[in-house]
Coordinates of N, CA and C and ligand atoms in Angstrom, one line a residue:
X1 N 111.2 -151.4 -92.3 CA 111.7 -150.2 -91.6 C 111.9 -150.5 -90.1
X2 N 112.9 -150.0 -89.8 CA 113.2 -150.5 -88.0 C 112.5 -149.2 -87.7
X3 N 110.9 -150.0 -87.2 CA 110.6 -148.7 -86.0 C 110.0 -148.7 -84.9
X4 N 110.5 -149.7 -84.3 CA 110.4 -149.9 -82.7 C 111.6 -150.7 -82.6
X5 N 112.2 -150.4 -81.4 CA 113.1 -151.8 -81.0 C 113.6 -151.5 -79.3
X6 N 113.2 -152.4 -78.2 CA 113.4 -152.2 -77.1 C 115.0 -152.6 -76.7
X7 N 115.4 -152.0 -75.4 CA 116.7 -153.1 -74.9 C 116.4 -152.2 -73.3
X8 N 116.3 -153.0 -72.4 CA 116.1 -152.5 -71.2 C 114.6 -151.6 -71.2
X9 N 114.9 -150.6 -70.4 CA 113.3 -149.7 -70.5 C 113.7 -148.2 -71.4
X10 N 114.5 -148.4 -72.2 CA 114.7 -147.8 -73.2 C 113.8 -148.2 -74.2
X11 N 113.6 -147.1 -75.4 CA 112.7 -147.4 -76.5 C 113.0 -146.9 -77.5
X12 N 113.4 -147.0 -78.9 CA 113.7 -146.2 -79.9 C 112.8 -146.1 -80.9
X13 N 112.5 -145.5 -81.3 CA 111.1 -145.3 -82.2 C 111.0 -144.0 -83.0
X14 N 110.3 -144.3 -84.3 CA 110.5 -142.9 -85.5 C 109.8 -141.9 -85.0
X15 N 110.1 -140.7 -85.0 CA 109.2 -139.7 -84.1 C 107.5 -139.6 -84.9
X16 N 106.8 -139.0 -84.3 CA 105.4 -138.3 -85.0 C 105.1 -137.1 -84.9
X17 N 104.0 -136.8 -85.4 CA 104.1 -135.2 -85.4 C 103.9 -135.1 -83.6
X18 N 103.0 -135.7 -83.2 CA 102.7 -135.9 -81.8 C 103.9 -135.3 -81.1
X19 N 105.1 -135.6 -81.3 CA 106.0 -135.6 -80.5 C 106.9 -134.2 -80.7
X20 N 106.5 -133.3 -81.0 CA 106.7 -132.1 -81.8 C 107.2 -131.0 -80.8
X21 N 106.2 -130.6 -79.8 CA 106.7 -129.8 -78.5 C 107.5 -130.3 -77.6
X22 N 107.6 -131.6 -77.4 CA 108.5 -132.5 -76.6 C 109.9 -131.9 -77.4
X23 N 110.3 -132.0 -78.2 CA 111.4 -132.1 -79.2 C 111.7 -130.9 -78.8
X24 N 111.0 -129.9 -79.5 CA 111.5 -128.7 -79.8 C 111.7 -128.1 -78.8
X25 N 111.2 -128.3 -77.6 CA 111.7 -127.9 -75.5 C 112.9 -128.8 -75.5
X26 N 113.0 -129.9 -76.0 CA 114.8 -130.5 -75.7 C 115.8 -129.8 -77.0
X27 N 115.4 -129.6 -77.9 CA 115.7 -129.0 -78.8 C 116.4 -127.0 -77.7
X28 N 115.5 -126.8 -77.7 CA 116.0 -125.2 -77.0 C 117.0 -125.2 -75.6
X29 N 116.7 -126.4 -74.9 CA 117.7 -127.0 -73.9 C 119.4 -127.1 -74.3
X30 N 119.3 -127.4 -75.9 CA 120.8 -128.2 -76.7 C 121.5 -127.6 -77.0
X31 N 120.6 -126.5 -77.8 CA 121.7 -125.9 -78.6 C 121.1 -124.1 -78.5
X32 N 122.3 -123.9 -79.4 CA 121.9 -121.9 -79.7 C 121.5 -121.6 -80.5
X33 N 121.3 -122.3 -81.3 CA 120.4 -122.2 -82.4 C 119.5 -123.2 -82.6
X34 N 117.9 -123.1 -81.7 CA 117.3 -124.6 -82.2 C 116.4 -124.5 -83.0
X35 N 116.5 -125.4 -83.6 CA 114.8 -125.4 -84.8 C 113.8 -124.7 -84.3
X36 N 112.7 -125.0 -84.5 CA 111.8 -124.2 -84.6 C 110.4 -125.7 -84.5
X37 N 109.2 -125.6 -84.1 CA 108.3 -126.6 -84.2 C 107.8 -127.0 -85.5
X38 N 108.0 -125.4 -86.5 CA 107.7 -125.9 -88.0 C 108.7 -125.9 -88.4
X39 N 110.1 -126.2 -88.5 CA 111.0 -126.9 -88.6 C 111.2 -128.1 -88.7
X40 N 110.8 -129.4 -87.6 CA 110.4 -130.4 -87.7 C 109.3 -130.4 -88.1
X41 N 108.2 -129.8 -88.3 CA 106.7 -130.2 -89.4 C 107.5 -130.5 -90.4
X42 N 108.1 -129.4 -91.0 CA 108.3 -129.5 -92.6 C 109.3 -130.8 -92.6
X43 N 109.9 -131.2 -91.4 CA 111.0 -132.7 -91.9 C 110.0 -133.6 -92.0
X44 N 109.2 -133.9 -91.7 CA 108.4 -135.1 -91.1 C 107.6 -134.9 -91.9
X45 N 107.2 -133.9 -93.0 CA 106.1 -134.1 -93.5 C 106.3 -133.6 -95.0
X46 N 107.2 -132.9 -95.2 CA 107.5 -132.9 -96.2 C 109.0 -133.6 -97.5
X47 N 110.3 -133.8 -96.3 CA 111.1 -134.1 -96.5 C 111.2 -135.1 -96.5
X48 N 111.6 -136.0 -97.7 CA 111.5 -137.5 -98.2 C 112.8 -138.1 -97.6
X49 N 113.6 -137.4 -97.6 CA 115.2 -137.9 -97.1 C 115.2 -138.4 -95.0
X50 N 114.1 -137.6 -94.8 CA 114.1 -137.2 -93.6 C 114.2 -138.2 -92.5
X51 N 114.7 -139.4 -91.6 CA 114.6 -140.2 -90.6 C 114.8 -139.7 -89.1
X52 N 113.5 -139.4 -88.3 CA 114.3 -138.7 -86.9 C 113.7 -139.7 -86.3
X53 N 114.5 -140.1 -85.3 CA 114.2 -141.2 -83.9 C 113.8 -140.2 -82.9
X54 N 113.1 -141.3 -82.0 CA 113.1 -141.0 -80.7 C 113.4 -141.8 -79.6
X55 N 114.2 -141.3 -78.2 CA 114.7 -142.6 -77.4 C 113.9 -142.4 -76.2
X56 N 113.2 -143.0 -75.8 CA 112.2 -142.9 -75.0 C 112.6 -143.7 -73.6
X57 N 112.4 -143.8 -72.4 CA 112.9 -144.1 -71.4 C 111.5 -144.0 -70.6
X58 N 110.7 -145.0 -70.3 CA 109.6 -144.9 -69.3 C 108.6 -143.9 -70.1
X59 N 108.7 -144.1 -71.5 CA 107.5 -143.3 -72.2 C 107.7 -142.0 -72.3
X60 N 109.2 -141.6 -71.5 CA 109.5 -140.4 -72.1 C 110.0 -140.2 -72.7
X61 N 110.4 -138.9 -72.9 CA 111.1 -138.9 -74.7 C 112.3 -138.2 -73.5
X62 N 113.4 -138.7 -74.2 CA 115.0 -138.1 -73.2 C 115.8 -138.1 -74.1
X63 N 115.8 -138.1 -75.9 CA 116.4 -138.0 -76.5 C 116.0 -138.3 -77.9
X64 N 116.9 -137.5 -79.2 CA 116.2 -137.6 -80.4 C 117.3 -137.5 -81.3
X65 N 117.3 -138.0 -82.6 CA 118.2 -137.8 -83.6 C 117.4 -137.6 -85.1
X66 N 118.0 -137.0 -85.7 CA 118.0 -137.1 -87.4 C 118.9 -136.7 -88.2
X67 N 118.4 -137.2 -89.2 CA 119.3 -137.7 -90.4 C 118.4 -137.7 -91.6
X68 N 119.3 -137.4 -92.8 CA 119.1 -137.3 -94.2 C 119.5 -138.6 -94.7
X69 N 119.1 -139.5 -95.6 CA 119.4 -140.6 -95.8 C 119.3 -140.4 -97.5
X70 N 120.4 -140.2 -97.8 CA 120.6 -139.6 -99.7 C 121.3 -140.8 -100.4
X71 N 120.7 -141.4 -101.4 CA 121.7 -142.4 -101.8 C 121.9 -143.2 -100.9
X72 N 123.2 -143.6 -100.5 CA 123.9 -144.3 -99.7 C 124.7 -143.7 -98.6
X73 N 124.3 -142.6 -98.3 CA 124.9 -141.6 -97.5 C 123.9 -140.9 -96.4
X74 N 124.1 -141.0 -95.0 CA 123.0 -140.5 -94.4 C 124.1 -139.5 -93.4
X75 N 123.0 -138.5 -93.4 CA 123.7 -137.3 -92.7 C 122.9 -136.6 -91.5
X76 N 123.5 -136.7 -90.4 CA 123.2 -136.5 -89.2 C 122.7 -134.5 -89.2
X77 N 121.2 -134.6 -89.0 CA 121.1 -133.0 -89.1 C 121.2 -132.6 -87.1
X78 N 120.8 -133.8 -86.5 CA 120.9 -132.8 -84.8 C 120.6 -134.3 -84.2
X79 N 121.4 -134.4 -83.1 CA 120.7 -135.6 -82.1 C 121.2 -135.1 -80.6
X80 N 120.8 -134.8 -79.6 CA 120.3 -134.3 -78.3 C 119.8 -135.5 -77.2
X81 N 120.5 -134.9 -75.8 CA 119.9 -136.2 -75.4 C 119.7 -134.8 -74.0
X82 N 118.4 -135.4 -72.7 CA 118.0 -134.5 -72.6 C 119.2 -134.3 -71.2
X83 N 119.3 -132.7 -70.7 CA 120.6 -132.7 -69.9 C 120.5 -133.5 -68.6
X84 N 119.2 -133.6 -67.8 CA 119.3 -134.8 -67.0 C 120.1 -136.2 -67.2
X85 N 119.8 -136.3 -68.0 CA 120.2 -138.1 -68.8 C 121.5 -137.8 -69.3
X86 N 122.5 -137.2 -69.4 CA 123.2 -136.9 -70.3 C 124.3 -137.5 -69.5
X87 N 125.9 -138.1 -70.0 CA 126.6 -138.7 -69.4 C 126.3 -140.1 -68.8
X88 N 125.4 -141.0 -69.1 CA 125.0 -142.3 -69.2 C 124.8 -143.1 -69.8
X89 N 125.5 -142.9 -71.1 CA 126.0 -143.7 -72.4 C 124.3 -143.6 -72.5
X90 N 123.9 -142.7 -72.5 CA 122.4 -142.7 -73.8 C 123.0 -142.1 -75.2
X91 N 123.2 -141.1 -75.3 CA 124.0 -140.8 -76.3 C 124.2 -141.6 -77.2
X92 N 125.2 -142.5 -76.5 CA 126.4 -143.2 -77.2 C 125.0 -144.6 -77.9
X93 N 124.1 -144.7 -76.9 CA 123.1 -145.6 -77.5 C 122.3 -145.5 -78.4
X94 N 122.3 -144.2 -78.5 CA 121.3 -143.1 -79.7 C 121.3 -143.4 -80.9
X95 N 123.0 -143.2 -80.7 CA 123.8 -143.3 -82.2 C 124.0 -144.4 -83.1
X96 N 124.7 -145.2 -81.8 CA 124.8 -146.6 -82.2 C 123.3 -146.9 -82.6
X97 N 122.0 -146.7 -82.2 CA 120.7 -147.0 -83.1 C 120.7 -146.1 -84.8
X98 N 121.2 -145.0 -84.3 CA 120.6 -144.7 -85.6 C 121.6 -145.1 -86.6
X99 N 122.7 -145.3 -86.6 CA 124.0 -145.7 -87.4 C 123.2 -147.4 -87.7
X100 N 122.7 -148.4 -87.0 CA 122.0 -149.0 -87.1 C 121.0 -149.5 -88.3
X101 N 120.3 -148.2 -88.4 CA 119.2 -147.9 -88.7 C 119.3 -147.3 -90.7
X102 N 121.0 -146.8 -90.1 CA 121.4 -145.9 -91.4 C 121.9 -147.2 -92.6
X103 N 122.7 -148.2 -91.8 CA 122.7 -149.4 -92.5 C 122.1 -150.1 -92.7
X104 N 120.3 -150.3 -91.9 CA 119.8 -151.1 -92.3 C 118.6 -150.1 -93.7
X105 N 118.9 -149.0 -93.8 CA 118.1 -148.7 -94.7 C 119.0 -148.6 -96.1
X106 N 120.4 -149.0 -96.1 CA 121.4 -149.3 -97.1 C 122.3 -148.1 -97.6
X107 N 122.3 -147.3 -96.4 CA 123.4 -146.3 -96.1 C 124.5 -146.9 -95.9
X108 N 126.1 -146.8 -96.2 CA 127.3 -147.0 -96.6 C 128.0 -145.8 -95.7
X109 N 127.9 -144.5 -95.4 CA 128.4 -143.8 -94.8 C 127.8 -142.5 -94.5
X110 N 128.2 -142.3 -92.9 CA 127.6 -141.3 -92.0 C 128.1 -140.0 -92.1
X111 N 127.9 -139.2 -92.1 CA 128.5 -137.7 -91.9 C 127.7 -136.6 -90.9
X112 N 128.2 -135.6 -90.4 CA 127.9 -134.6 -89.9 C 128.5 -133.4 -89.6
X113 N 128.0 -132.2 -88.6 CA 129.2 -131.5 -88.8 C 128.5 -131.0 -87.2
X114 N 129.5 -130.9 -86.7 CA 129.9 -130.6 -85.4 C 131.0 -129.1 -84.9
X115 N 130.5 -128.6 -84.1 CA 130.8 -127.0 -83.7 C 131.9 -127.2 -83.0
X116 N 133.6 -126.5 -83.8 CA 135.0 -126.9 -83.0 C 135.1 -127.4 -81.5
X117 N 134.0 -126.5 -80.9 CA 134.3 -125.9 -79.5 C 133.7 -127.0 -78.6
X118 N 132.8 -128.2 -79.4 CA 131.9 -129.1 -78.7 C 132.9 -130.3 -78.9
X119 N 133.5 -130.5 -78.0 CA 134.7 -131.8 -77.2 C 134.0 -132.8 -77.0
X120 N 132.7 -132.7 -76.2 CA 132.1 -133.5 -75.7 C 131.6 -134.6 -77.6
X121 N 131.0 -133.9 -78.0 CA 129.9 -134.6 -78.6 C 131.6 -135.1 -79.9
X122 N 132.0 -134.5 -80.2 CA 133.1 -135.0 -81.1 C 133.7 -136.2 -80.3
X123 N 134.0 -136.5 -78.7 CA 134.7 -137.7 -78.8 C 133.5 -138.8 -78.8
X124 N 132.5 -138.4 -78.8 CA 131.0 -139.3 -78.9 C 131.6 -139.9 -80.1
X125 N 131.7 -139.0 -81.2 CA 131.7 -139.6 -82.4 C 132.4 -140.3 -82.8
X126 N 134.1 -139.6 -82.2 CA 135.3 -140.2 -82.2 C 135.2 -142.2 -81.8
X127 N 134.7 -141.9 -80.6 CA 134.2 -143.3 -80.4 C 133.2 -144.5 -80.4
X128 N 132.7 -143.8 -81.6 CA 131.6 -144.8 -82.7 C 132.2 -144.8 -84.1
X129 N 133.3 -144.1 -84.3 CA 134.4 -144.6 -85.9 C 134.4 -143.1 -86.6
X130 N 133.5 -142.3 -86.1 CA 133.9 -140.9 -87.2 C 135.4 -140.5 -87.0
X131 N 135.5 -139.6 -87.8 CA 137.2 -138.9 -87.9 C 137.1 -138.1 -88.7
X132 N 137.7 -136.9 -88.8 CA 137.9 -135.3 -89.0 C 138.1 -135.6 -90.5
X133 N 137.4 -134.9 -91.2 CA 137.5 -134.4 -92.5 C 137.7 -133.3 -93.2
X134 N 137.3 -132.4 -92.7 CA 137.4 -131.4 -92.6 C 136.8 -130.0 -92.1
X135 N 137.0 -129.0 -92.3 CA 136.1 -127.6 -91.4 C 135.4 -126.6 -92.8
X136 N 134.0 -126.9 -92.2 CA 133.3 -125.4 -92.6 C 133.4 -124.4 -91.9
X137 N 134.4 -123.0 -92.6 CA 134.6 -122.0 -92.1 C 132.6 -121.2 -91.8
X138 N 133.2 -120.7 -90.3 CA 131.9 -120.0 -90.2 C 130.3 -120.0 -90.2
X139 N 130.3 -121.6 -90.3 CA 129.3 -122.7 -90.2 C 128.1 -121.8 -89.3
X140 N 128.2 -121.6 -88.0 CA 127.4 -121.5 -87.1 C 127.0 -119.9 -86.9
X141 N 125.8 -119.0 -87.1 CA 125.9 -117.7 -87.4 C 125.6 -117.4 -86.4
X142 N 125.7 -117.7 -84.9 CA 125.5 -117.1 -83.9 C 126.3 -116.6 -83.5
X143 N 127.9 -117.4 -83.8 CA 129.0 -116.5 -83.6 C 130.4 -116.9 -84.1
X144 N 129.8 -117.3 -85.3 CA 130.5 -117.6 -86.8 C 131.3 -118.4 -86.7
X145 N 131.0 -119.5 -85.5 CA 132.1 -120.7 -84.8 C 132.6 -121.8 -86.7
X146 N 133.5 -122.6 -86.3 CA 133.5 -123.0 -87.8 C 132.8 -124.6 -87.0
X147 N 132.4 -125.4 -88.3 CA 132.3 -126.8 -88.0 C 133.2 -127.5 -87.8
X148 N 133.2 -128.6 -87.4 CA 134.5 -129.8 -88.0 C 133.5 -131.0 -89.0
X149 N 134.1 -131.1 -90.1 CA 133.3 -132.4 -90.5 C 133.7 -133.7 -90.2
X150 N 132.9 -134.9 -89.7 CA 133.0 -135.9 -89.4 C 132.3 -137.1 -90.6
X151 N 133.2 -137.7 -90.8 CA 132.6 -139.1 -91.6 C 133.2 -140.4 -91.0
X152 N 132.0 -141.6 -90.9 CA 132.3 -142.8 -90.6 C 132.0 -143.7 -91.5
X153 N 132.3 -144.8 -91.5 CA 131.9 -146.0 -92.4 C 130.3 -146.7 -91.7
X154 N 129.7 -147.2 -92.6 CA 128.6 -148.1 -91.9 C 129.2 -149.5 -92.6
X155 N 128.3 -150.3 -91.5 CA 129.0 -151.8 -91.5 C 127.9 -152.3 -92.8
X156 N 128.1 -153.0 -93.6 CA 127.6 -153.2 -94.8 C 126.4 -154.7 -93.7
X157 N 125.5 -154.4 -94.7 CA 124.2 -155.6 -94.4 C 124.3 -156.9 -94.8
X158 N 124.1 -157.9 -94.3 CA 124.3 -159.3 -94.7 C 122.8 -159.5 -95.8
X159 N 122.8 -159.7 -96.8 CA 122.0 -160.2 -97.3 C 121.7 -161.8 -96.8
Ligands
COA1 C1 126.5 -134.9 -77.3 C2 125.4 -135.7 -76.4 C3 124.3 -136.2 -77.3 C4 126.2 -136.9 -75.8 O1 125.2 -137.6 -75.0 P1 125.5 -138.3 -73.6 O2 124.4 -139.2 -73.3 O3 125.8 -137.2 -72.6 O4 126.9 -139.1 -73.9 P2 127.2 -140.5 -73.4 O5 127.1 -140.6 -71.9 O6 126.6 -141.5 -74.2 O7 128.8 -140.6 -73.7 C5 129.3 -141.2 -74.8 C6 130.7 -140.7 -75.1 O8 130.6 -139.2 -75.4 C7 131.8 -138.6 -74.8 N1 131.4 -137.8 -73.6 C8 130.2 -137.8 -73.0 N2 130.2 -136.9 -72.0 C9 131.4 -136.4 -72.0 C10 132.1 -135.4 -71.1 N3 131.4 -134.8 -70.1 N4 133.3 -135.0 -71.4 C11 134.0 -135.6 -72.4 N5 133.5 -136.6 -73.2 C12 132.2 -136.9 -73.0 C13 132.7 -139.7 -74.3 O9 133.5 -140.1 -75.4 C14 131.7 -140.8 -74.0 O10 132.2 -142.1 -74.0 P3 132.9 -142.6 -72.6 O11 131.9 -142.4 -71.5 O12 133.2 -144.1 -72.9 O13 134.2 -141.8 -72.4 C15 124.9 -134.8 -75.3 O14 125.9 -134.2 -74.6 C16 124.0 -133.6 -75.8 O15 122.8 -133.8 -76.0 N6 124.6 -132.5 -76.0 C17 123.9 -131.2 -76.5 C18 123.6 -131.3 -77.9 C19 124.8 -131.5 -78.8 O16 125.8 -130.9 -78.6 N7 124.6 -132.4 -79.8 C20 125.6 -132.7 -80.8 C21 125.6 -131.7 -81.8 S1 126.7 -132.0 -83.2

C-alpha cells in the first residue's frame, strides 16, 4: 500500500480518523456543499472502497483527496487543497499522487464529476489526461448546477 511518500517538505499520506476536524474545516472552506465529520467517519471506517490521502506540508495538512477504488476503476469523490496554497501546482501534485496511487492499487481508469461552472479544477483535470464524457443533469442540489463527467486512462503497472 503506498502510504507515506515524501518529495520536498511535502508529505502524502492515507488520512486517519485523527485528521477528521482538520478535513472537514478545509472541507467547509471548498465547497457548498461539504461533508459532514461523520461523513468521513463512515468512509474511513466503514467503506471498503474508500482511499483518502492527505498532503501535508510542514505537518500540516493543506490538502486532501478521495476516491472509490471498484474493480479497476477508482473514482474521485472530493480533493481540495487549502485556499492559501492554492495556485502552486499543489493540486496538480495531489492528483498526480493519487492517480499514482490508483495505478498502483491496479486501477485502469479514473473518473469524476465536476460542477460546469468550476473552470479552474476542470483544466486541473484537463491537464492530467481527463476529457468530458458527459453531464449529469442537475447533479448539485444547492442550485441544481449540472456536473460534467470526466474520465482518464491510468498508466498500467510494470510487473
Ligand atoms: C481545484 C483545486 C484542487 C486546484 O488546486 P491548485 O493547487 O489551486 O491548482 P494548481 O496550482 O496545482 O494548478 C494546476 C492546474 O489547475 C488549473 N488552474 C489552477 N488554478 C487556476 C486558475 N486560477 N485559473 C485557471 N486554471 C487554474 C491549471 O490548469 C493549472 O495548471 P497550470 O498552472 O499549468 O496552468 C483547488 O482550486 C481547490 O481546492 N478548489 C476548491 C475545491 C474544488 O473545486 N475541488 C474540485 C472539485 S471537483
Amino acid at each position: 500500500m503506498v502510504g507515506h511518500s515524501e518529495s520536498g517538505d511535502l508529505c502524502f499520506r492515507m488520512m486517519q480518523l485523527e485528521d477528521i476536524p482538520a478535513i472537514a474545516a478545509l472541507e467547509r472552506e471548498s465547497f457548498a456543499l461539504p461533508w459532514t465529520e461523520e461523513a468521513f467517519r463512515n468512509e474511513l471506517l466503514q467503506n471498503h472502497f474508500a482511499r483518502y490521502m492527505v498532503m501535508e506540508c510542514d505537518g500540516v495538512i493543506i490538502g486532501y483527496g478521495g476516491m472509490w477504488t471498484i474493480v479497476d476503476e477508482a473514482h474521485i469523490t472530493n480533493i481540495a487543497v487549502r485556499p492559501a496554497y492554492r495556485g502552486r501546482k499543489l493540486g496538480e501534485r495531489l492528483l498526480r499522487e493519487m492517480m499514482k496511487t490508483a495505478a498502483f492499487l491496479g486501477m485502469r481508469r479514473m473518473t469524476l464529476e465536476v460542477r460546469v461552472s468550476n473552470t479552474i479544477a476542470q483544466n486541473l483535470y484537463a491537464k492530467l489526461g481527463f476529457a468530458p464524457s458527459g453531464v449529469r443533469k442537475r447533479y448539485y442540489s444547492d442550485n441544481n448546477e449540472d456536473a460534467l463527467i470526466m474520465w482518464a486512462d491510468l498508466p498500467g503497472q510494470k510487473v
